[in-house]
């Protein structure tokens, strides 16, 4: 079969190659890959800046935003041939730490977790893949063109769960959410904000292209003005930050409502310095009982929440997030990023 493989750490090593067909171990599904979403992490790995091959191997099968169709399922597994599924990315560390031991491997404390397509486990960028039945989620049949969006949505579902838990420490009836960044994570965060009945606002820099319309089609409000002015006018109860831009991060967390919750989901490059009045930031957070949370990855519950959220969403809206589809043989083209794409998908 064909697979998208890379030698982590070596720029320019991404290629579509022949690899052996997989054989399911006991308790595993055999899945025919349908499609794979590509994100910033995949591009970092392709540039040689991130990623680890499986122990003893040089190459890694890339890909963690999966969608496939079950070809073989163990008896009594609850899965059947032809089910649509998506695979979970992370696996618990071998110790395991207390979080991993409780199924919260998204909160792993020792960093020794593994991740399909990223860290020491082959990913889902191949025409067939196997997955243990406890690390896979069924996908609604209506999502057969967009089900690879469940993985990024799982990251967002976790962020929302963290916001709920932090908000739940006192009276919490949020009305307004500001999402910064209208990439896939920001738009999917806004989708869930609207599904929750919140007054949802999305801020990005662009004034044209599909993003403003996608936001408006949700029934949310699009902003492209200066982040300080937008946040000051809104005084949001919740901020979901998805740009990773330091200036945006510090602007929003100083302009929440009292008891505001800011959830950071964007990873910034280190070494970019901005001037911040650290005393003013501290004062704002203390005097308003504000909270800033970082959130990454997702566990099985978040995948299920994500699958439910997308099953309730408008499929046409989800399809519009996918601005480009390429065939596996042309997969390298999915890694050209001129900034105009929202989500690029490789058809397997
Ligand atoms: Zn991703
Ligand atoms: Zn752990």
Coordinates of C-alpha atoms and ligand atoms in Angstrom, one line a residue:
X1 CA 0.0 0.0 0.0
X2 CA 1.0 3.7 -0.3
X3 CA 1.7 5.8 2.7
X4 CA 2.9 9.4 3.4
X5 CA 6.2 9.0 5.3
X6 CA 8.8 11.3 6.6
X7 CA 12.2 11.0 8.3
X8 CA 11.7 13.2 11.4
X9 CA 14.4 15.8 11.8
X10 CA 15.3 15.7 8.1
X11 CA 13.8 18.6 6.1
X12 CA 12.7 17.6 2.6
X13 CA 12.3 13.9 3.5
X14 CA 8.5 13.8 3.1
X15 CA 7.5 11.3 0.4
X16 CA 4.7 9.0 -0.7
X17 CA 6.2 5.5 -0.5
X18 CA 5.2 1.8 -0.6
X19 CA 5.0 0.2 2.8
X20 CA 3.8 -3.3 3.9
X21 CA 0.1 -3.8 4.3
X22 CA -0.8 -3.8 8.1
X23 CA -2.1 -6.9 9.8
X24 CA -4.5 -6.3 12.7
X25 CA -3.4 -7.7 16.1
X26 CA -6.0 -9.2 18.3
X27 CA -8.4 -6.5 19.5
X28 CA -7.6 -4.3 16.5
X29 CA -9.7 -3.0 13.7
X30 CA -8.4 -3.1 10.1
X31 CA -9.4 0.2 8.5
X32 CA -9.3 1.5 5.0
X33 CA -8.1 5.1 5.1
X34 CA -10.4 7.5 3.4
X35 CA -8.9 10.8 4.1
X36 CA -6.4 12.7 6.2
X37 CA -6.4 16.3 7.4
X38 CA -3.2 18.2 7.4
X39 CA -2.4 20.8 10.2
X40 CA 0.5 22.9 11.4
X41 CA 2.0 20.0 13.4
X42 CA 2.3 18.0 10.2
X43 CA 3.9 20.9 8.4
X44 CA 6.4 21.3 11.3
X45 CA 7.3 17.6 11.1
X46 CA 7.6 17.9 7.3
X47 CA 10.1 20.8 7.8
X48 CA 12.2 18.6 10.1
X49 CA 11.4 20.6 13.2
X50 CA 9.3 18.1 15.2
X51 CA 8.4 14.4 15.4
X52 CA 10.0 11.1 16.4
X53 CA 10.0 7.8 14.4
X54 CA 9.0 4.5 16.1
X55 CA 11.8 3.0 18.1
X56 CA 14.3 1.2 15.8
X57 CA 12.8 2.9 12.7
X58 CA 14.0 5.9 10.6
X59 CA 10.7 6.8 8.9
X60 CA 7.4 7.7 10.4
X61 CA 4.0 7.4 8.7
X62 CA 2.7 10.9 9.0
X63 CA -0.9 11.9 9.8
X64 CA -3.1 12.2 12.8
X65 CA -6.4 13.7 11.6
X66 CA -7.9 10.5 10.3
X67 CA -11.1 9.1 8.7
X68 CA -11.5 5.6 7.5
X69 CA -13.9 2.7 6.9
X70 CA -13.8 -0.5 8.9
X71 CA -12.8 -3.5 6.8
X72 CA -12.4 -6.1 9.7
X73 CA -13.6 -5.9 13.2
X74 CA -13.1 -8.4 16.1
X75 CA -16.3 -10.2 17.1
X76 CA -18.1 -8.4 20.0
X77 CA -16.1 -5.2 19.5
X78 CA -19.2 -3.1 18.8
X79 CA -17.7 -2.1 15.4
X80 CA -18.9 -3.5 12.1
X81 CA -17.6 -3.6 8.6
X82 CA -18.3 -0.4 6.7
X83 CA -18.5 1.7 9.9
X84 CA -16.9 5.1 9.5
X85 CA -14.3 5.7 12.2
X86 CA -11.5 8.1 13.3
X87 CA -8.5 7.1 15.4
X88 CA -7.4 8.7 18.6
X89 CA -3.9 10.3 18.4
X90 CA -2.3 9.9 21.8
X91 CA -1.6 6.7 23.9
X92 CA -0.8 6.6 27.6
X93 CA 2.8 6.6 28.8
X94 CA 4.2 3.2 29.9
X95 CA 4.6 4.0 33.6
X96 CA 1.7 5.1 33.6
X97 CA 1.4 8.4 35.4
X98 CA -1.7 9.0 37.5
X99 CA -3.5 10.9 34.7
X100 CA -2.8 8.3 32.0
X101 CA -3.8 5.5 34.5
X102 CA -7.2 7.2 34.6
X103 CA -7.7 7.6 30.9
X104 CA -6.6 11.2 30.9
X105 CA -3.6 10.7 28.7
X106 CA -4.2 14.2 27.3
X107 CA -3.1 15.4 30.7
X108 CA 0.0 13.2 30.9
X109 CA 2.4 14.4 33.6
X110 CA 5.7 12.8 32.6
X111 CA 5.7 13.5 28.8
X112 CA 6.4 9.9 27.9
X113 CA 3.1 9.5 26.0
X114 CA 3.2 8.4 22.4
X115 CA 1.2 9.9 19.5
X116 CA 0.2 8.4 16.1
X117 CA 1.9 10.3 13.3
X118 CA 3.8 12.5 15.6
X119 CA 5.7 10.7 18.4
X120 CA 7.0 7.2 18.1
X121 CA 3.9 5.6 16.5
X122 CA 3.1 5.4 12.8
X123 CA 0.2 7.7 11.9
X124 CA -2.9 7.4 9.8
X125 CA -1.6 8.6 6.5
X126 CA -1.8 5.3 4.7
X127 CA -4.3 3.5 2.6
X128 CA -4.9 1.0 5.4
X129 CA -4.3 1.2 9.1
X130 CA -5.0 -0.8 12.3
X131 CA -6.2 0.6 15.6
X132 CA -7.1 -1.0 18.9
X133 CA -10.9 -0.8 19.4
X134 CA -10.4 1.3 22.6
X135 CA -8.7 4.1 20.7
X136 CA -11.2 4.7 17.9
X137 CA -14.5 6.5 17.7
X138 CA -17.4 5.9 15.4
X139 CA -18.3 8.7 12.9
X140 CA -21.8 9.5 11.8
X141 CA -22.4 8.4 8.2
X142 CA -23.4 11.9 7.3
X143 CA -19.8 13.0 8.0
X144 CA -18.2 10.8 5.3
X145 CA -16.5 13.8 3.6
X146 CA -15.6 15.8 6.7
X147 CA -15.1 13.2 9.5
X148 CA -11.3 14.0 9.6
X149 CA -12.4 17.2 11.3
X150 CA -13.2 15.3 14.5
X151 CA -9.6 15.3 15.6
X152 CA -9.2 19.1 15.6
X153 CA -12.7 19.3 17.1
X154 CA -11.6 17.0 19.9
X155 CA -8.9 19.5 20.8
X156 CA -11.6 22.2 20.9
X157 CA -14.1 20.0 22.9
X158 CA -11.4 19.6 25.5
X159 CA -10.8 23.3 25.7
X160 CA -14.5 23.9 26.2
X161 CA -14.6 21.2 28.9
X162 CA -11.6 22.9 30.7
X163 CA -13.5 26.3 30.5
X164 CA -16.6 24.6 32.1
X165 CA -14.6 23.1 34.9
X166 CA -12.7 26.3 35.7
X167 CA -15.9 28.4 35.4
X168 CA -17.7 25.9 37.7
X169 CA -15.6 27.0 40.7
X170 CA -18.2 29.8 41.3
X171 CA -21.4 31.1 39.7
X172 CA -20.9 30.9 35.9
X173 CA -23.4 31.8 33.3
X174 CA -21.3 33.1 30.4
X175 CA -22.9 35.0 27.6
X176 CA -20.1 36.2 25.3
X177 CA -17.2 34.3 23.9
X178 CA -14.4 35.8 21.8
X179 CA -12.4 33.4 19.6
X180 CA -9.1 34.8 18.3
X181 CA -7.9 33.2 15.1
X182 CA -10.2 31.9 12.3
X183 CA -8.2 28.8 11.3
X184 CA -9.7 25.4 11.8
X185 CA -9.3 25.4 15.6
X186 CA -10.9 28.9 16.0
X187 CA -13.8 28.2 13.6
X188 CA -14.6 24.9 15.3
X189 CA -14.4 26.6 18.7
X190 CA -16.9 29.1 17.4
X191 CA -19.1 26.4 16.1
X192 CA -19.4 24.9 19.6
X193 CA -19.8 28.4 21.1
X194 CA -22.9 28.9 18.8
X195 CA -24.2 25.4 19.6
X196 CA -24.1 26.4 23.3
X197 CA -26.2 29.5 22.6
X198 CA -23.4 32.0 23.4
X199 CA -23.0 35.4 21.7
X200 CA -20.0 34.3 19.6
X201 CA -17.3 36.6 18.1
X202 CA -14.4 35.6 16.0
X203 CA -11.4 37.9 15.3
X204 CA -8.8 37.4 12.6
X205 CA -6.7 39.7 10.4
X206 CA -8.2 38.8 7.0
X207 CA -10.9 40.9 5.4
X208 CA -11.6 38.6 2.4
X209 CA -11.4 34.9 1.6
X210 CA -13.8 32.3 3.2
X211 CA -13.3 33.1 6.9
X212 CA -15.6 36.1 7.4
X213 CA -18.5 34.3 5.6
X214 CA -17.9 31.1 7.5
X215 CA -18.2 33.0 10.8
X216 CA -21.3 34.9 9.7
X217 CA -22.9 31.6 8.4
X218 CA -22.6 30.3 11.9
X219 CA -24.6 33.2 13.2
X220 CA -21.5 34.6 14.9
X221 CA -19.9 38.0 14.4
X222 CA -16.6 38.5 12.5
X223 CA -14.0 41.1 13.5
X224 CA -10.8 42.1 11.8
X225 CA -10.1 45.4 13.7
X226 CA -7.4 45.9 16.3
X227 CA -7.6 43.2 19.0
X228 CA -7.4 45.6 21.9
X229 CA -10.4 47.6 20.6
X230 CA -12.5 44.5 19.9
X231 CA -11.8 42.9 23.2
X232 CA -12.3 46.1 25.1
X233 CA -15.7 46.7 23.5
X234 CA -16.8 43.1 24.1
X235 CA -15.5 42.3 27.6
X236 CA -16.0 38.6 26.8
X237 CA -16.7 36.1 29.6
X238 CA -14.7 33.5 27.7
X239 CA -11.8 33.9 25.3
X240 CA -10.5 31.0 23.3
X241 CA -7.1 32.0 21.9
X242 CA -6.1 30.2 18.7
X243 CA -3.5 32.4 17.1
X244 CA -0.5 31.8 19.4
X245 CA 0.5 35.4 18.6
X246 CA 2.0 36.8 21.8
X247 CA 0.5 40.3 21.2
X248 CA -3.0 38.8 20.8
X249 CA -2.6 36.6 23.9
X250 CA -1.7 39.5 26.2
X251 CA -4.3 41.8 24.7
X252 CA -7.2 39.4 25.2
X253 CA -6.4 38.3 28.7
X254 CA -6.4 41.9 29.9
X255 CA -9.9 42.6 28.5
X256 CA -12.1 39.8 29.7
X257 CA -15.1 40.4 31.9
X258 CA -14.7 40.0 35.7
X259 CA -14.3 36.2 36.4
X260 CA -13.2 35.9 32.8
X261 CA -11.7 32.6 31.5
X262 CA -9.0 32.7 28.8
X263 CA -8.1 29.4 27.3
X264 CA -4.9 29.3 25.3
X265 CA -4.7 26.7 22.5
X266 CA -2.2 28.2 20.1
X267 CA 1.5 27.3 20.2
X268 CA 3.8 30.2 19.6
X269 CA 7.4 30.1 18.4
X270 CA 9.8 31.0 21.2
X271 CA 12.2 33.9 21.0
X272 CA 9.8 36.6 19.8
X273 CA 9.8 39.4 22.4
X274 CA 7.0 41.9 23.0
X275 CA 6.8 44.5 25.7
X276 CA 4.1 43.7 28.3
X277 CA 3.2 45.6 31.5
X278 CA 3.4 42.5 33.6
X279 CA 2.2 44.4 36.7
X280 CA -1.0 45.4 34.9
X281 CA -1.6 41.9 33.7
X282 CA -1.2 40.5 37.2
X283 CA -3.4 43.2 38.7
X284 CA -6.2 42.5 36.2
X285 CA -6.1 38.7 36.8
X286 CA -6.1 39.1 40.6
X287 CA -8.7 41.8 41.0
X288 CA -11.1 40.1 38.6
X289 CA -10.6 36.4 39.7
X290 CA -9.6 35.7 36.1
X291 CA -8.1 32.4 34.9
X292 CA -5.8 31.7 32.1
X293 CA -5.6 28.0 31.1
X294 CA -3.5 26.2 28.6
X295 CA -5.1 23.3 26.8
X296 CA -3.7 20.7 24.3
X297 CA -4.6 17.3 22.9
X298 CA -7.8 15.3 23.8
X299 CA -8.8 12.0 25.4
X300 CA -11.5 9.6 24.3
X301 CA -14.3 11.5 25.9
X302 CA -13.4 14.6 23.9
X303 CA -13.4 12.6 20.7
X304 CA -16.9 11.5 21.5
X305 CA -18.0 15.0 22.3
X306 CA -16.4 16.2 19.0
X307 CA -18.2 13.5 17.0
X308 CA -21.5 14.5 18.6
X309 CA -20.9 18.2 17.9
X310 CA -20.1 17.6 14.3
X311 CA -23.1 15.3 13.8
X312 CA -25.2 18.3 14.9
X313 CA -23.4 20.7 12.7
X314 CA -24.4 21.8 9.1
X315 CA -22.4 19.4 6.8
X316 CA -22.2 22.1 4.1
X317 CA -20.5 24.5 6.6
X318 CA -18.0 21.8 7.6
X319 CA -17.3 21.1 4.0
X320 CA -16.5 24.7 3.4
X321 CA -13.7 24.5 6.0
X322 CA -11.9 22.2 3.6
X323 CA -10.5 24.6 1.1
X324 CA -8.4 22.1 -0.8
X325 CA -8.3 18.3 -1.4
X326 CA -5.4 16.5 -3.0
X327 CA -4.8 12.9 -4.0
X328 CA -2.3 10.8 -2.0
X329 CA 0.1 10.8 -5.0
X330 CA 0.1 14.6 -4.9
X331 CA 0.2 14.7 -1.1
X332 CA 3.3 16.9 -1.0
X333 CA 1.2 19.7 -2.5
X334 CA -0.9 19.7 0.7
X335 CA 2.1 21.0 2.5
X336 CA 2.4 24.2 0.4
X337 CA 0.8 26.8 2.6
X338 CA 0.3 30.3 1.2
X339 CA -2.0 31.2 4.0
X340 CA -5.2 31.1 2.0
X341 CA -6.2 27.6 3.0
X342 CA -8.3 26.8 6.1
X343 CA -8.0 22.9 6.0
X344 CA -6.2 20.8 3.4
X345 CA -7.2 17.2 3.1
X346 CA -5.4 14.3 1.4
X347 CA -7.7 11.7 -0.1
X348 CA -6.2 8.3 0.5
Ligands
LIG1 ZN1 -3.5 18.3 13.7
LIG2 ZN1 1.2 9.9 31.5

